Structure formats: C-alpha cells, structure tokens
CSV table of C-alpha atoms and ligand atoms in Angstrom, one decimal:
chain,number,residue,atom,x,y,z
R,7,UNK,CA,0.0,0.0,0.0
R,8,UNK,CA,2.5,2.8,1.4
R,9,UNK,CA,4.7,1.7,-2.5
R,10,UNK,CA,1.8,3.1,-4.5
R,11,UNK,CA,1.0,6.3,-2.5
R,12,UNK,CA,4.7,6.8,-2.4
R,13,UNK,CA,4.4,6.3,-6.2
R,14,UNK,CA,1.6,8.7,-6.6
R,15,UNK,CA,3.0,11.3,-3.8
R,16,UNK,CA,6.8,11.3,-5.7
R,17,UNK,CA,5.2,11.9,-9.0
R,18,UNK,CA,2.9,14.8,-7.3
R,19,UNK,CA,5.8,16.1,-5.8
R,20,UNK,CA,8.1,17.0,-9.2
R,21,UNK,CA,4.9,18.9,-10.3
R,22,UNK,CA,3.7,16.7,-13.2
R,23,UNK,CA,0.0,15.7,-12.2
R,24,UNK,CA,-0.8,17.9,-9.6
R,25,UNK,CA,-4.7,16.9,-9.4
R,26,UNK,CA,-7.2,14.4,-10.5
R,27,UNK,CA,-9.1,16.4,-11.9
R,28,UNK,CA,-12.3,14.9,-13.0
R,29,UNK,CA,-14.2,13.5,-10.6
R,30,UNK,CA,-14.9,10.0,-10.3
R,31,UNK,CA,-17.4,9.2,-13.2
R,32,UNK,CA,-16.9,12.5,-14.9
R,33,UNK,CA,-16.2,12.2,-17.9
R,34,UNK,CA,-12.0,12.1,-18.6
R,35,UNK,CA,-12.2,11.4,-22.0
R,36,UNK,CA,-14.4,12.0,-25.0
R,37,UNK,CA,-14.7,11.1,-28.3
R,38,UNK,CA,-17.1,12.1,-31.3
R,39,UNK,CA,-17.3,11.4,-35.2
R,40,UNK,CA,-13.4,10.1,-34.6
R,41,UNK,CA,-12.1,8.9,-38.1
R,42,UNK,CA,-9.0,7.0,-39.1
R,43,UNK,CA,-8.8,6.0,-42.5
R,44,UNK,CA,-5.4,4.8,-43.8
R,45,UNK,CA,-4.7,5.7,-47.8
R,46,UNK,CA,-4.0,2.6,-50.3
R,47,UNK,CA,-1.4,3.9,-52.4
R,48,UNK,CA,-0.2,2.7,-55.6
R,49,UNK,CA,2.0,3.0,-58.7
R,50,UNK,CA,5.1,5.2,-59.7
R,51,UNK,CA,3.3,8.3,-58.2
R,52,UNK,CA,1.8,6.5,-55.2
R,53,UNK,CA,-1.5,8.0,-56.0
R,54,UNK,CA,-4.2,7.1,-53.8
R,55,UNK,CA,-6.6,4.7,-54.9
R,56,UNK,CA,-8.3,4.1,-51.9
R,57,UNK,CA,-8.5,3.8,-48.0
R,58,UNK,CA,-8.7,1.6,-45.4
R,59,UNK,CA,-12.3,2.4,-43.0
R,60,UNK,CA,-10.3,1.3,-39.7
R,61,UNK,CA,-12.2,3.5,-37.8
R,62,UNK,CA,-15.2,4.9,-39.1
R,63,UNK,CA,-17.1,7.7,-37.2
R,64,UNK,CA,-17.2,6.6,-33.5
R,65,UNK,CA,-19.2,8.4,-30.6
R,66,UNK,CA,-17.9,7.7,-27.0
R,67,UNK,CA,-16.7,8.9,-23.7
R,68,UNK,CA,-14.5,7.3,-21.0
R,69,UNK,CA,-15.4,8.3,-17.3
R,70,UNK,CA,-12.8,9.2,-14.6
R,71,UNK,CA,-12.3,5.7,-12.5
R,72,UNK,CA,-13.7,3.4,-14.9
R,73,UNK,CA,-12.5,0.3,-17.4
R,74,UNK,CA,-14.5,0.4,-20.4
R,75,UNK,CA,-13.8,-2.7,-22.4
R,76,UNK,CA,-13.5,-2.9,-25.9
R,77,UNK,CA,-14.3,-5.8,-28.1
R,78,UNK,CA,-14.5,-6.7,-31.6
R,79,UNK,CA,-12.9,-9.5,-34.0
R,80,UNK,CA,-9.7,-9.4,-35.8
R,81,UNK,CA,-9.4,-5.9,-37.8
R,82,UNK,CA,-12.6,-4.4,-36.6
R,83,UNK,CA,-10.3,-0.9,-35.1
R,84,UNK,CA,-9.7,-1.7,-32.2
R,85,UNK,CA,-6.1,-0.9,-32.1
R,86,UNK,CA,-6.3,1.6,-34.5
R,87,UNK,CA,-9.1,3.1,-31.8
R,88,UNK,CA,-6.5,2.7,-28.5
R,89,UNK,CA,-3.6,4.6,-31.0
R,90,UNK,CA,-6.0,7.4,-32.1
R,91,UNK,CA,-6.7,8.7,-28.2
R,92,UNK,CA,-3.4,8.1,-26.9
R,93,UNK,CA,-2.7,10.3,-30.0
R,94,UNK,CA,0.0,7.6,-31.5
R,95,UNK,CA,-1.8,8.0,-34.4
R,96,UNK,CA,-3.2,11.3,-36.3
R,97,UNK,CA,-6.8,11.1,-36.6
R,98,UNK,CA,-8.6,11.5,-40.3
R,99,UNK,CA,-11.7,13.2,-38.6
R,100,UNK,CA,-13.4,13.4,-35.8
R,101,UNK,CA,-12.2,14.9,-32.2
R,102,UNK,CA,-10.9,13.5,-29.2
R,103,UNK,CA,-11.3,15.4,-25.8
R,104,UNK,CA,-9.0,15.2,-22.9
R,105,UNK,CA,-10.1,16.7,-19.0
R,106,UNK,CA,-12.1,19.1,-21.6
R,107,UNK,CA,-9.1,19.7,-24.0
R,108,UNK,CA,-9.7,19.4,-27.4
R,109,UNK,CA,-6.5,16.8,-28.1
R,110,UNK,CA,-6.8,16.3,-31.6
R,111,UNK,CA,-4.7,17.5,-33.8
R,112,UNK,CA,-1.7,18.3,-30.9
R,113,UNK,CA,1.9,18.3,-32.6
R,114,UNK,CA,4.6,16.4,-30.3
R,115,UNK,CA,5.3,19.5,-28.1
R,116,UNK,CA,1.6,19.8,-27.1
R,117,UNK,CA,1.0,16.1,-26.3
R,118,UNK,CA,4.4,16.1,-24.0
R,119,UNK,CA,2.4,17.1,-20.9
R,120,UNK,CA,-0.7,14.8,-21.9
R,121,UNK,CA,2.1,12.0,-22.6
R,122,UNK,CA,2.1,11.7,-18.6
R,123,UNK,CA,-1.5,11.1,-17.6
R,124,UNK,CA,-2.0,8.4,-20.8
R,125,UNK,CA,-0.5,5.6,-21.1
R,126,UNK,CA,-0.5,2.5,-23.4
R,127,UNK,CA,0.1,-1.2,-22.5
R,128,UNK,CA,0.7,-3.3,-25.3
R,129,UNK,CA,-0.4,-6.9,-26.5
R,130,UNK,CA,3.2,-8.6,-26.8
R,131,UNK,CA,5.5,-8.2,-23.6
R,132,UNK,CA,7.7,-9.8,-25.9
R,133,UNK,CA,8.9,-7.3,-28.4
R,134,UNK,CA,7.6,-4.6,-26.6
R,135,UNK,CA,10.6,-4.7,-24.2
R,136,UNK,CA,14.2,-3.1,-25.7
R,137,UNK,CA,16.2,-6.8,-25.3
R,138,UNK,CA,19.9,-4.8,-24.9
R,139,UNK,CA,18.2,-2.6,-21.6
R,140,UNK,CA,17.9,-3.8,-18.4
R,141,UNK,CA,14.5,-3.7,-16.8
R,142,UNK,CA,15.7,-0.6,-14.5
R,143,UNK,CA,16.9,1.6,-17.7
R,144,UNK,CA,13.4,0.3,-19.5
R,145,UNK,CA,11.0,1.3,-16.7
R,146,UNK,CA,13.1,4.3,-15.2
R,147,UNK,CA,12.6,5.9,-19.6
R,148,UNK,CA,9.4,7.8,-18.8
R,149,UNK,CA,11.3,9.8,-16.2
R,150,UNK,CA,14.4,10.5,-18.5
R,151,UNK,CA,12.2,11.2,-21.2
R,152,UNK,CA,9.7,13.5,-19.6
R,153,UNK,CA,12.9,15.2,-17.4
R,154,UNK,CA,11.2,14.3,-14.4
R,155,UNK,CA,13.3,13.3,-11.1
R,156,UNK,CA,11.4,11.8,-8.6
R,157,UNK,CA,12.1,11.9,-5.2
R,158,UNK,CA,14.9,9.1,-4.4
R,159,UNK,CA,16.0,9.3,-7.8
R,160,UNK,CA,15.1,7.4,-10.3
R,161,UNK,CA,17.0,4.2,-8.8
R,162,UNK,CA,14.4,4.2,-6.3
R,163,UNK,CA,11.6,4.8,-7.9
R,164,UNK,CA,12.2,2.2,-10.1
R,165,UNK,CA,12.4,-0.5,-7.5
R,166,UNK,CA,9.4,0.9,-6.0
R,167,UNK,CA,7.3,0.3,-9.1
R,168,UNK,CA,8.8,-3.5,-9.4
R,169,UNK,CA,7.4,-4.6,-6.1
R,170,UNK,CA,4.3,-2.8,-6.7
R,171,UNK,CA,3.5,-4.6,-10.3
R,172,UNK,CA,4.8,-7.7,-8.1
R,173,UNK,CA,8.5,-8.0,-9.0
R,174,UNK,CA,11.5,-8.5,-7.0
R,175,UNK,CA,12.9,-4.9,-6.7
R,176,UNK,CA,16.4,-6.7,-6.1
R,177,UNK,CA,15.9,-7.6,-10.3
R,178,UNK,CA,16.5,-3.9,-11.2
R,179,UNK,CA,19.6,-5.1,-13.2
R,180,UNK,CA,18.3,-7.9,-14.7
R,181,UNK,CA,17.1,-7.9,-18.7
R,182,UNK,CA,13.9,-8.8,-20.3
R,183,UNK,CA,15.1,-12.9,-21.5
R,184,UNK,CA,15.3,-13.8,-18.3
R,185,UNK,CA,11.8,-13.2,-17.6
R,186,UNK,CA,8.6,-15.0,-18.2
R,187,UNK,CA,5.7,-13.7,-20.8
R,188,UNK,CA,3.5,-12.5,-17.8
R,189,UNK,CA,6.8,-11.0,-15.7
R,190,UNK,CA,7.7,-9.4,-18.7
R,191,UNK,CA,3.9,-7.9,-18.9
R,192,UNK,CA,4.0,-6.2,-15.5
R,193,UNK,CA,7.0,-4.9,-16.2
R,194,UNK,CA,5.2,-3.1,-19.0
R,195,UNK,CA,2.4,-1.9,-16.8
R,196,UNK,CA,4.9,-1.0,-14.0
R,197,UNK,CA,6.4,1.1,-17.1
R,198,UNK,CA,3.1,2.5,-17.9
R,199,UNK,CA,2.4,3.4,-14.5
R,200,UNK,CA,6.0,5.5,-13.6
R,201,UNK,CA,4.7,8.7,-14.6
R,202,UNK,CA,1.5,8.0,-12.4
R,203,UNK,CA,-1.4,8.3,-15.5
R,204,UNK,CA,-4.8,9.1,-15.3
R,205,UNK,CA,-5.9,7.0,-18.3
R,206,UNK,CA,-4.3,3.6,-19.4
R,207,UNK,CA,-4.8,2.5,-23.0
R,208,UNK,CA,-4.2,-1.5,-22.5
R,209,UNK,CA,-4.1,-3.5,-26.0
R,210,UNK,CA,-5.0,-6.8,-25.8
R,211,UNK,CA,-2.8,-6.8,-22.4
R,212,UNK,CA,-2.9,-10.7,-21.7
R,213,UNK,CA,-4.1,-12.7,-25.1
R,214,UNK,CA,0.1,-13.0,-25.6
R,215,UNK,CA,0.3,-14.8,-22.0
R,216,UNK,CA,-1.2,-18.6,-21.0
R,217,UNK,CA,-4.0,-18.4,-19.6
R,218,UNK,CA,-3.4,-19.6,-16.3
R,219,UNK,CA,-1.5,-16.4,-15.9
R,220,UNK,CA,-4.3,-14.5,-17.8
R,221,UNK,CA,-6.5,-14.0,-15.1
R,222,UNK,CA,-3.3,-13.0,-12.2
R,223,UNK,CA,-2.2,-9.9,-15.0
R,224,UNK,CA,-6.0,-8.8,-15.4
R,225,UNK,CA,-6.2,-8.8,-11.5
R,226,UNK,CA,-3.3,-7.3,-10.8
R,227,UNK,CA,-4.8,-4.1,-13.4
R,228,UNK,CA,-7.6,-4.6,-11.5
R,229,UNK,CA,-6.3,-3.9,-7.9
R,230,UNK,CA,-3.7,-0.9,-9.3
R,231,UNK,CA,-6.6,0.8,-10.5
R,232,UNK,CA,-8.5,0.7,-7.3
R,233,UNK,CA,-5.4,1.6,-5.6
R,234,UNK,CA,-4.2,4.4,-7.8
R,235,UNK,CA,-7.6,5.8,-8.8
R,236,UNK,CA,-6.6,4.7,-12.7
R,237,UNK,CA,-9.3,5.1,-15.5
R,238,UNK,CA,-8.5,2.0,-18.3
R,239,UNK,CA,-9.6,1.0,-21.3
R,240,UNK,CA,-9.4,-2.6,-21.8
R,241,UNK,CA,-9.1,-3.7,-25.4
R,242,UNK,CA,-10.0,-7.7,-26.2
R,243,UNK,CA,-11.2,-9.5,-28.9
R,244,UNK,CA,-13.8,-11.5,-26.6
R,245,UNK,CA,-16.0,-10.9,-24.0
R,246,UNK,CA,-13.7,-13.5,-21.6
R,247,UNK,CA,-11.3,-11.1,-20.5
R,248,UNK,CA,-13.0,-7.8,-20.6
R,249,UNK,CA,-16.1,-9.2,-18.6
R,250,UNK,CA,-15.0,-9.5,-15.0
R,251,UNK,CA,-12.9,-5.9,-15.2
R,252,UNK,CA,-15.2,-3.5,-17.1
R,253,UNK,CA,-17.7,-1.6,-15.8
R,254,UNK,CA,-19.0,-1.0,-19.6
R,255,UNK,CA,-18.2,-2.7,-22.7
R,256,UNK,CA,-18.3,-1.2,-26.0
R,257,UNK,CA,-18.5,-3.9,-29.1
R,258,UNK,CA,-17.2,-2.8,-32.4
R,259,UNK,CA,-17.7,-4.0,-35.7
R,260,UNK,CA,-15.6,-2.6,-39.1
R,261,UNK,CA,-14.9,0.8,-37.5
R,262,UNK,CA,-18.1,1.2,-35.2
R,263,UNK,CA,-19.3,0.9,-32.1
R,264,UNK,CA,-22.3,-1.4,-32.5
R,265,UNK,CA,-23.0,-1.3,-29.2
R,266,UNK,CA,-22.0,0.3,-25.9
R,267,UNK,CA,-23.7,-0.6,-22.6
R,268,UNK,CA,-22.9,-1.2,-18.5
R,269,UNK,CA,-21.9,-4.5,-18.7
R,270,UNK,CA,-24.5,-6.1,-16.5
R,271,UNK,CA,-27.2,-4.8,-19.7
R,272,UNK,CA,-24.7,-6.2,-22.4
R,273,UNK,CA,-24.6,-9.6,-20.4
R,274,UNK,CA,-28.4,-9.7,-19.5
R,275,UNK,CA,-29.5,-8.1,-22.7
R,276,UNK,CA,-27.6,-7.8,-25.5
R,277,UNK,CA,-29.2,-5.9,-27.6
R,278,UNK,CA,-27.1,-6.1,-30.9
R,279,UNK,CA,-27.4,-8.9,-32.8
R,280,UNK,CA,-23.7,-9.0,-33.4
R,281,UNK,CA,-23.1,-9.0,-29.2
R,282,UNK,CA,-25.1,-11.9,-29.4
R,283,UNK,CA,-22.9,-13.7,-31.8
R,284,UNK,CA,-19.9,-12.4,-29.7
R,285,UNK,CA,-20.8,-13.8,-26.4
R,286,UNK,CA,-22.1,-17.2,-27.8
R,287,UNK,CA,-19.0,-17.7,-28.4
R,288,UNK,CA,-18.0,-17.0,-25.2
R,289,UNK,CA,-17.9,-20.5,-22.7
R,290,UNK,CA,-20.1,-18.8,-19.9
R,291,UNK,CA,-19.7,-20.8,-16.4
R,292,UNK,CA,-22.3,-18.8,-14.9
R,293,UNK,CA,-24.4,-21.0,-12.9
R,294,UNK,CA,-27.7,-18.2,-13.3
R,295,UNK,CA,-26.9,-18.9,-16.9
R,296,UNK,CA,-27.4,-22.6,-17.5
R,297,UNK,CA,-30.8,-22.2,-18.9
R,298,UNK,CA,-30.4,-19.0,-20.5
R,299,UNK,CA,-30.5,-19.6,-24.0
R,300,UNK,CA,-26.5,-19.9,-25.2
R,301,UNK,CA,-26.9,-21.5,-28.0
R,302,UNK,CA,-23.4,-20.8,-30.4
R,303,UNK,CA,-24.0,-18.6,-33.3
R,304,UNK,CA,-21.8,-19.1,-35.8
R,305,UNK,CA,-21.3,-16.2,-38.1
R,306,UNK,CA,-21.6,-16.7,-42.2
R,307,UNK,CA,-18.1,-16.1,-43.7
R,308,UNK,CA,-15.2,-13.6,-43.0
R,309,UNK,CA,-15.6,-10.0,-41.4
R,310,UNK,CA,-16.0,-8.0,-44.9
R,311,UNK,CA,-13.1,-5.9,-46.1
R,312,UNK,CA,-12.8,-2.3,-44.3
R,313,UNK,CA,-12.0,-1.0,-47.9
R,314,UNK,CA,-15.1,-1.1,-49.0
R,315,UNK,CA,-17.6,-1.4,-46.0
R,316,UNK,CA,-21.2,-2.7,-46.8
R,317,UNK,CA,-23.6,-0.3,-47.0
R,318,UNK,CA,-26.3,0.2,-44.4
R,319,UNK,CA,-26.0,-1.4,-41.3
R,320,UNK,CA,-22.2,-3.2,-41.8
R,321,UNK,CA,-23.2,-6.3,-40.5
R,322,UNK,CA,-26.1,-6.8,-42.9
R,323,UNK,CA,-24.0,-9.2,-45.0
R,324,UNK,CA,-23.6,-11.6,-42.0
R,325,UNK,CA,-27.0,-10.8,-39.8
R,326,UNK,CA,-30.0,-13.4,-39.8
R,327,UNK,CA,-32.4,-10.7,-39.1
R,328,UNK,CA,-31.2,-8.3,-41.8
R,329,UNK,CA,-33.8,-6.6,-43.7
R,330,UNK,CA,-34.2,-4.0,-46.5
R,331,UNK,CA,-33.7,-1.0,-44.4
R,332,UNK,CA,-30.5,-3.0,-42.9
R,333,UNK,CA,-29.0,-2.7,-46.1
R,334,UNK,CA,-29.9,1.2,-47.3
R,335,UNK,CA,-29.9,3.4,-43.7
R,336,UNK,CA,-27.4,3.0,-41.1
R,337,UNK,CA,-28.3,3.0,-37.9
R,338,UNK,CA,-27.4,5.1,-35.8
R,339,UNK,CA,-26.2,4.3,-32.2
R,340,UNK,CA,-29.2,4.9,-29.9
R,341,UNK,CA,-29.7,4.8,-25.7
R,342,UNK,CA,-32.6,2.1,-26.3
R,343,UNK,CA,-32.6,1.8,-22.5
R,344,UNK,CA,-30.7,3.9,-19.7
R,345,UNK,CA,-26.8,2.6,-20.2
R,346,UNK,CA,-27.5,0.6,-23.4
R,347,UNK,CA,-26.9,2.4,-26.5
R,348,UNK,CA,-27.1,-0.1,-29.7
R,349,UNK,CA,-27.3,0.5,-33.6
R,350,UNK,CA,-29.5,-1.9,-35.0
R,351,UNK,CA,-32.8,-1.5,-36.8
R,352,UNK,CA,-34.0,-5.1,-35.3
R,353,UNK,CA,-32.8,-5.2,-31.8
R,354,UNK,CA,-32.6,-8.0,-29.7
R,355,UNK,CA,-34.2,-7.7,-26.0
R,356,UNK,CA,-36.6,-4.8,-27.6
R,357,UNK,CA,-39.1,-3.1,-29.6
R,358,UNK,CA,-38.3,-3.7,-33.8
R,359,UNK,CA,-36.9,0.0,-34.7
R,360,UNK,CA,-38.6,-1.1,-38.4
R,361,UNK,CA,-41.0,-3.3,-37.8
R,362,UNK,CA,-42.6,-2.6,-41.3
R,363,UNK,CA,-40.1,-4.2,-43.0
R,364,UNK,CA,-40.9,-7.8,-43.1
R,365,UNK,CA,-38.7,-9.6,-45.3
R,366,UNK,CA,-35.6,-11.0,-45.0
R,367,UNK,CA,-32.6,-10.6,-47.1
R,368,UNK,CA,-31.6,-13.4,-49.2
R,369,UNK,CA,-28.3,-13.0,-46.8
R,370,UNK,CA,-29.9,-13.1,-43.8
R,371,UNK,CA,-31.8,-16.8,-44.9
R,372,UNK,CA,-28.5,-17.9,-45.5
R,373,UNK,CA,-27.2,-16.6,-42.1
R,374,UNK,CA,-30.0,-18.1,-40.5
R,375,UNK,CA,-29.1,-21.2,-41.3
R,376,UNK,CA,-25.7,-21.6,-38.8
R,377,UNK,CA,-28.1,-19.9,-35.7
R,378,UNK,CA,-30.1,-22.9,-33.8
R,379,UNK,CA,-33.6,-22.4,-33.7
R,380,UNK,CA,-33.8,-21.4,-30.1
R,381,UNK,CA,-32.1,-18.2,-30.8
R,382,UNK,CA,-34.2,-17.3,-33.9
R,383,UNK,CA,-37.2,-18.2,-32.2
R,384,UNK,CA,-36.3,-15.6,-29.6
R,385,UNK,CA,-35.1,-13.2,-32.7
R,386,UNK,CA,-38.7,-14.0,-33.7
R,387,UNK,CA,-40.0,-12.6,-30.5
R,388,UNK,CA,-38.4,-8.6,-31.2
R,389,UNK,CA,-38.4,-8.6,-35.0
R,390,UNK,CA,-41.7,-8.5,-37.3
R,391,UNK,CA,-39.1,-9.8,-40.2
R,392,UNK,CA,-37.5,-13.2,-38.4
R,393,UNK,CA,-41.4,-13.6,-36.7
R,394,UNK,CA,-42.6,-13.7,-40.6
R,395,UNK,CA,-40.0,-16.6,-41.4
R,396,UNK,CA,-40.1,-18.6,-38.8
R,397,UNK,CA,-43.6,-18.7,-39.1
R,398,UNK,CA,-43.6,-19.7,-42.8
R,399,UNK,CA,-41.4,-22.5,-42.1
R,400,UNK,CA,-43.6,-24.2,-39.8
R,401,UNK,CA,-46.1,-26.3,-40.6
R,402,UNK,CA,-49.2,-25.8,-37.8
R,403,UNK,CA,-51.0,-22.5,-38.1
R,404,UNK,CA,-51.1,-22.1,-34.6
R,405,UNK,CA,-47.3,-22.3,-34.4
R,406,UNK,CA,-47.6,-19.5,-37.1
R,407,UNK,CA,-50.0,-17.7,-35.1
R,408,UNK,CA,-47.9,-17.9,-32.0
R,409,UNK,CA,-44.9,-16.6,-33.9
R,410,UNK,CA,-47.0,-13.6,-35.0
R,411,UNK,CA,-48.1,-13.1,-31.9
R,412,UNK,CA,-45.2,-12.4,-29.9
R,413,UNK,CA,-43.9,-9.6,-32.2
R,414,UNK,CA,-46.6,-7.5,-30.8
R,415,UNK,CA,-45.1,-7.4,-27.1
U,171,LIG,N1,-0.8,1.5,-40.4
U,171,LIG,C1,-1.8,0.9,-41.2
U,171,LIG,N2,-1.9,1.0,-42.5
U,171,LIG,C2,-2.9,0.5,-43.2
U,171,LIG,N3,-3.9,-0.2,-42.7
U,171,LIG,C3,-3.9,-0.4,-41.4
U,171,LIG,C4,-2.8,0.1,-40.5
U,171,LIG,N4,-3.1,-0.3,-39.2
U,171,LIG,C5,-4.2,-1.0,-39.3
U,171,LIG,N5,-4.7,-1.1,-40.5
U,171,LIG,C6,-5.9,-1.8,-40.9
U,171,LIG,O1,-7.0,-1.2,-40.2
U,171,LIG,C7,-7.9,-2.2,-39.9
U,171,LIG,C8,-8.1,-2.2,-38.4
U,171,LIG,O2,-6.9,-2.7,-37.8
U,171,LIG,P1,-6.7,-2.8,-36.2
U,171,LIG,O3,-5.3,-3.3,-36.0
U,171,LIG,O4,-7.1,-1.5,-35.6
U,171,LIG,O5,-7.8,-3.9,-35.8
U,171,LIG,P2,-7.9,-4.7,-34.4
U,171,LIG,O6,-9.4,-4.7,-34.1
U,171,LIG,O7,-7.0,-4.2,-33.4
U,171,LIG,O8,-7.5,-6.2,-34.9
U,171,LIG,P3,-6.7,-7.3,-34.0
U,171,LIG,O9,-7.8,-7.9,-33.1
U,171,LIG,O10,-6.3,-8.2,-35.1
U,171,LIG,O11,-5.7,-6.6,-33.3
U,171,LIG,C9,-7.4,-3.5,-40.4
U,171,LIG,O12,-8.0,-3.8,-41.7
U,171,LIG,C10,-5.9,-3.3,-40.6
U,171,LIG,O13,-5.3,-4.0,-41.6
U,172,LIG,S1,-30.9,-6.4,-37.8
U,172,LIG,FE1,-30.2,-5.0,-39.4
U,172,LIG,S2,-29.4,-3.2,-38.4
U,172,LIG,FE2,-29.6,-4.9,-36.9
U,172,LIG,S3,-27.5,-5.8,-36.9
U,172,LIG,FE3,-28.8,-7.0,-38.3
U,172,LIG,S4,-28.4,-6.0,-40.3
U,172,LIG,FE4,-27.7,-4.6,-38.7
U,173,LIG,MG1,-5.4,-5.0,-32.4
C-alpha cells in the first residue's frame, strides 16, 4: 500500500499531475465522429486509390475511474481506436477530448504534458521490451524522457514500481530474456504506471500470455486501479477477458461501435445482434446462466473488407435478421434503454426499430441457417421480419400464429 501512494505522492511532488481532476465518473475522456482511415497507395506516383475504414465515425466517452472494455474480432479498429486517443496515431476526422481539451490535432510539443497522464500497455511483452536494456533503464525511460526526477532518484523509484507490479525490486539489473511472458507484462504496466497516469490504453494486455497467468495480469490491473484511482480501457477481442474488469463494454464491428452498454445490460441483454454472436461464443460458467439460451452462433463467412464497408448497417451481410432497411440506412447508435446504447434497426431484447419491413434478405436466410432455432425463435419474439419466417417455415397455423403473436409485445 504505502509503495503506491509513495508512487503517486513522488510523482505529485516534481509537479507533473498535480490533481485528479475529473471526478470519479466525470467524464475524462471524449470522443465524437473520430475517423482513421489509412490511404492505399499505388504506382510510380503513389497515387491514392483508396483507404482503409479502420475506424469509421465513433461516438464515445470514458469516465474518470472506470474500465470500459472494448471488443470486436480481428481488424474491426480496435487498435487503430487505442492509438488514435493516446494520440500515436493522427486522426482522419473526428475529435478527441482530454479533461475538456480538445487533443486532436496536438503536434509532439503539445501532447508532451498529456504524454504523462495516458499511457498504453501493449499486447506482446515480448517485443515490446528493448532486449539490450535492463529492466531498470526500460521502466526508469518515462522519467528521463519526460525530465522528471522523482524523489529518491530514479533508482528508487524504479524498485518501487517493481514490487508494486509484483517483481522482486532486487531484479532492477536484470534484462527482459530472463523473464517470463507474464513477468515481462508487468514490467510493461509497471512502465506505464511511472509517470502515475490518469488513463491507461491496454491493448490486448494478456491474449500474448497462458492463460493460467491471464487471469493473475487482469487482477493485478484490476487492484492498481482501485489503488491508484486509474481510469482504463481494456481492449480484447472476446468478451472473456473484458467481462469480469469492465464496468462497460463497447462492441465494435468494421470501424463502429455497435454497441455500448454497462456491462450487467450487455450480459443480460444484448441488444445487438452482433453481441449476441460475440458472447455465444464465449464459454459462460455462470451458474444463473445454465438455462439462458447460449446457443453458439456461428457467423456466415469472414468479417468484410474495411475498404469497402457494406452499405447500411455493416453487419447486414452476415446478420440473420437483416432486412431491406438494414441494407440502405445505417443505424445510428441509440440509448434504447438507460446505459445501453445499440445501432441496429431489429434489436434484440426490444421493440423492432422497423417493424414494417418484413422480409428478410436473401443473406440473412443464409445466415439463418448456422443460428439454432432457439435463438431465432427468440429473434422472432423482437423482429416482425424473423417472426414472418419462422412462421412460414412451420407447418401448424397455430405455431404460425404464436410466432406472429409475440412480435406484438
Ligand atoms: N498502419 C496501417 N496502415 C494501413 N492499414 C492499417 C494500418 N493499421 C491498421 N490497418 C488496418 O486497419 C484495420 C483495423 O486494424 P486494427 O489493428 O485497428 O484492428 P484490431 O481490431 O486491433 O484487430 P486485431 O484484433 O487483429 O488486433 C485492419 O484492416 C488493418 O489491416
Ligand atoms: S438487424 Fe439489421 S441493423 Fe440490426 S444488426 Fe442486423 S443487419 Fe444490422
Ligand atoms: Mg489489435
């Protein structure tokens, strides 16, 4: 305990944080319309032909003392997202706020102050870590770099950090080889923590590690933050890591955020039918979930190519419930219900947003085919489109009737 105030007290003391200033569950950090599209160049003259849609117009904020987990398959923007608000990367459109500031479009000399209270954890403790430096030189950096000397010197400091990530302090000298994946990890977050940040950007920060060693790197983030007062965001590509440690999760899909709710909602609710693909895929040992419908969904081909995004709603290409309107109007990300916002036309968990539009996309029949009946039957129950299928597919009119029935509620 009296290592981590020391930590934050030292830091305090050479002036570079002098307050927290927004409040728990203020908001620290805020995003709108943020944009990063990388250009495809090509020829002689490297003219550009095209760009990649990492991330493509997403609304969100972070509150002070939270972790707001991020998740999303393979190459939906999730790094790019982490790199744009720790300002690694220049964003394409779009603005990022920090405590208020507009953040931006800061050059190097503007972000140098900022550089303290963010701070990004990376997915591989592997090459992440300079293999000539010893871990003393590698986590005692953020001081030389910012010109800060803490109290103690560096030396010091150092060592304090080591025991508070969990490391023998006596290993100061040592280099990264001779430690394992997950020692190697909390010398990274020992790292990120020297300059004592506000927010911590963590990428992936265990999917490199075994799992048994998972969960002990997630807990110790967990116990630093409640320490230190740190505000994370948690980046994952399922919903098994981020579910225990996030206090909200936001899903994205090719550049968006699909949906963004408290996590309790997301678990109980999910609205989007893309979630519900997500966490069905998700092993869930939750004893109050053993007769919750879990059915795997299995999802019709690849993610589709952030070059050229489907129109519409994104995941029309790939949703059993996607309709006409899926494929000509996006949806826009709406707060269905207090702390659950979700872009989809034909929600799960709630009222159809189109309920007019009653046929299915040749797509979605296709898509339809890899869900198990128990989870189109309860599609059927909150969209007018699924209801109409279903109930042309069975035989009885009473089934059919049923079907119709429940798209009323
Ligand atoms: N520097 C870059 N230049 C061009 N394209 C890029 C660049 N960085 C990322 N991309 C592309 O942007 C898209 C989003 O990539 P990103 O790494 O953000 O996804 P991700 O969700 O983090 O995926 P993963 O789970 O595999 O880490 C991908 O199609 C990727 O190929
Ligand atoms: S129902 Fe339509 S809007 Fe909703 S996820 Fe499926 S395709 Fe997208
Ligand atoms: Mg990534």
């Amino acid at each position: 305990m009296s290592d981590e105030k020391a930590v934050t007290k030292s830091a305090q003391a050479d002036g570079a944080t002098l307050t927290k200033d927004a409040a728990p569950g203020e908001t620290l950090l805020k995003v709108t319309g943020l944009k990063k599209h990388f250009p495809i160049k090509k020829g002689l003259l490297q003219r550009q032909v095209g760009a990649v849609h990492a991330v493509d117009g997403i609304d969100f904020e972070v509150r002070a003392g939270e972790t707001l987990g991020v998740v999303g398959e393979s190459g939906c923007g999730k790094s790019t997202m982490g790199r744009l608000i720790t300002r690694l990367l220049e964003p394409t459109g779009g603005k990022v706020e920090f405590e208020g500031k507009d953040i931006t479009h800061l050059g190097v000399a503007g972000m140098r102050p900022l550089r303290r209270d963010v701070q990004m954890i990376f997915q591989d403790p592997y090459s992440s870590l300079n293999p000539r430096h010893t871990i003393g030189t590698i986590i005692g950096a953020p001081f030389r770099l910012q010109g800060v000397e803490p109290e103690g010197g560096i030396k010091t400091e150092v060592q304090r950090l080591l025991s508070v990530v969990g490391l023998n302090p006596e290993h100061y000298n040592r280099y990264p080889h001779e430690f394992s994946g997950g020692q190697r990890q909390r010398i990274g977050i020992a790292r990120a923590l020297a300059l004592n940040p506000k927010l911590v950007v963590a990428d992936e920060p265990v999917s490199a590690l075994d799992v048994s060693i998972q969960a002990q790197v997630v807990n110790l983030l967990d116990d630093l933050q409640e320490e230190l007062g740190l505000t994370y965001v948690i980046i994952a590509h399922d919903l098994s890591v981020v579910r225990h440690v996030s206090d909200r999760i936001a899903v994205m899909y090719l550049g968006k955020i699909v949906e963004l709710a408290d996590r309790d909602l997301l678990y109980r609710t999910p609205m989007h039918p893309y979630t519900k693909a997500l966490m069905s895929a998700v092993p869930i040992p939750d004893p109050r979930r053993k007769n919750a419908k879990s059915e795997r969904i299995l999802l019709k081909g690849d993610v589709p190519s952030p070059i050229s995004p489907p129109s519409g709603c994104r995941f029309h290409t790939r949703c059993w419930k996607a309709t006409e309107i899926c494929r000509t109007t996006e949806p826009p990300l709406l707060e269905l219900r207090p702390g659950q916002q979700v872009a989809c036309h034909h929600p799960e968990n709630f009222a159809d947003q189109a309920p007019q539009d009653t046929v299915l996309l040749s797509a979605a029949k296709e898509a339809a085919e890899l869900v198990a009946d128990e989870v189109l039957a309860e599609s059927a129950a909150t969209s007018a489109a699924v209801a109409a299928e279903v109930a042309k597919e069975t035989t009885g009119t009473s089934e059919a009737a049923e079907a119709s029935d429940t798209t009323e509620k």
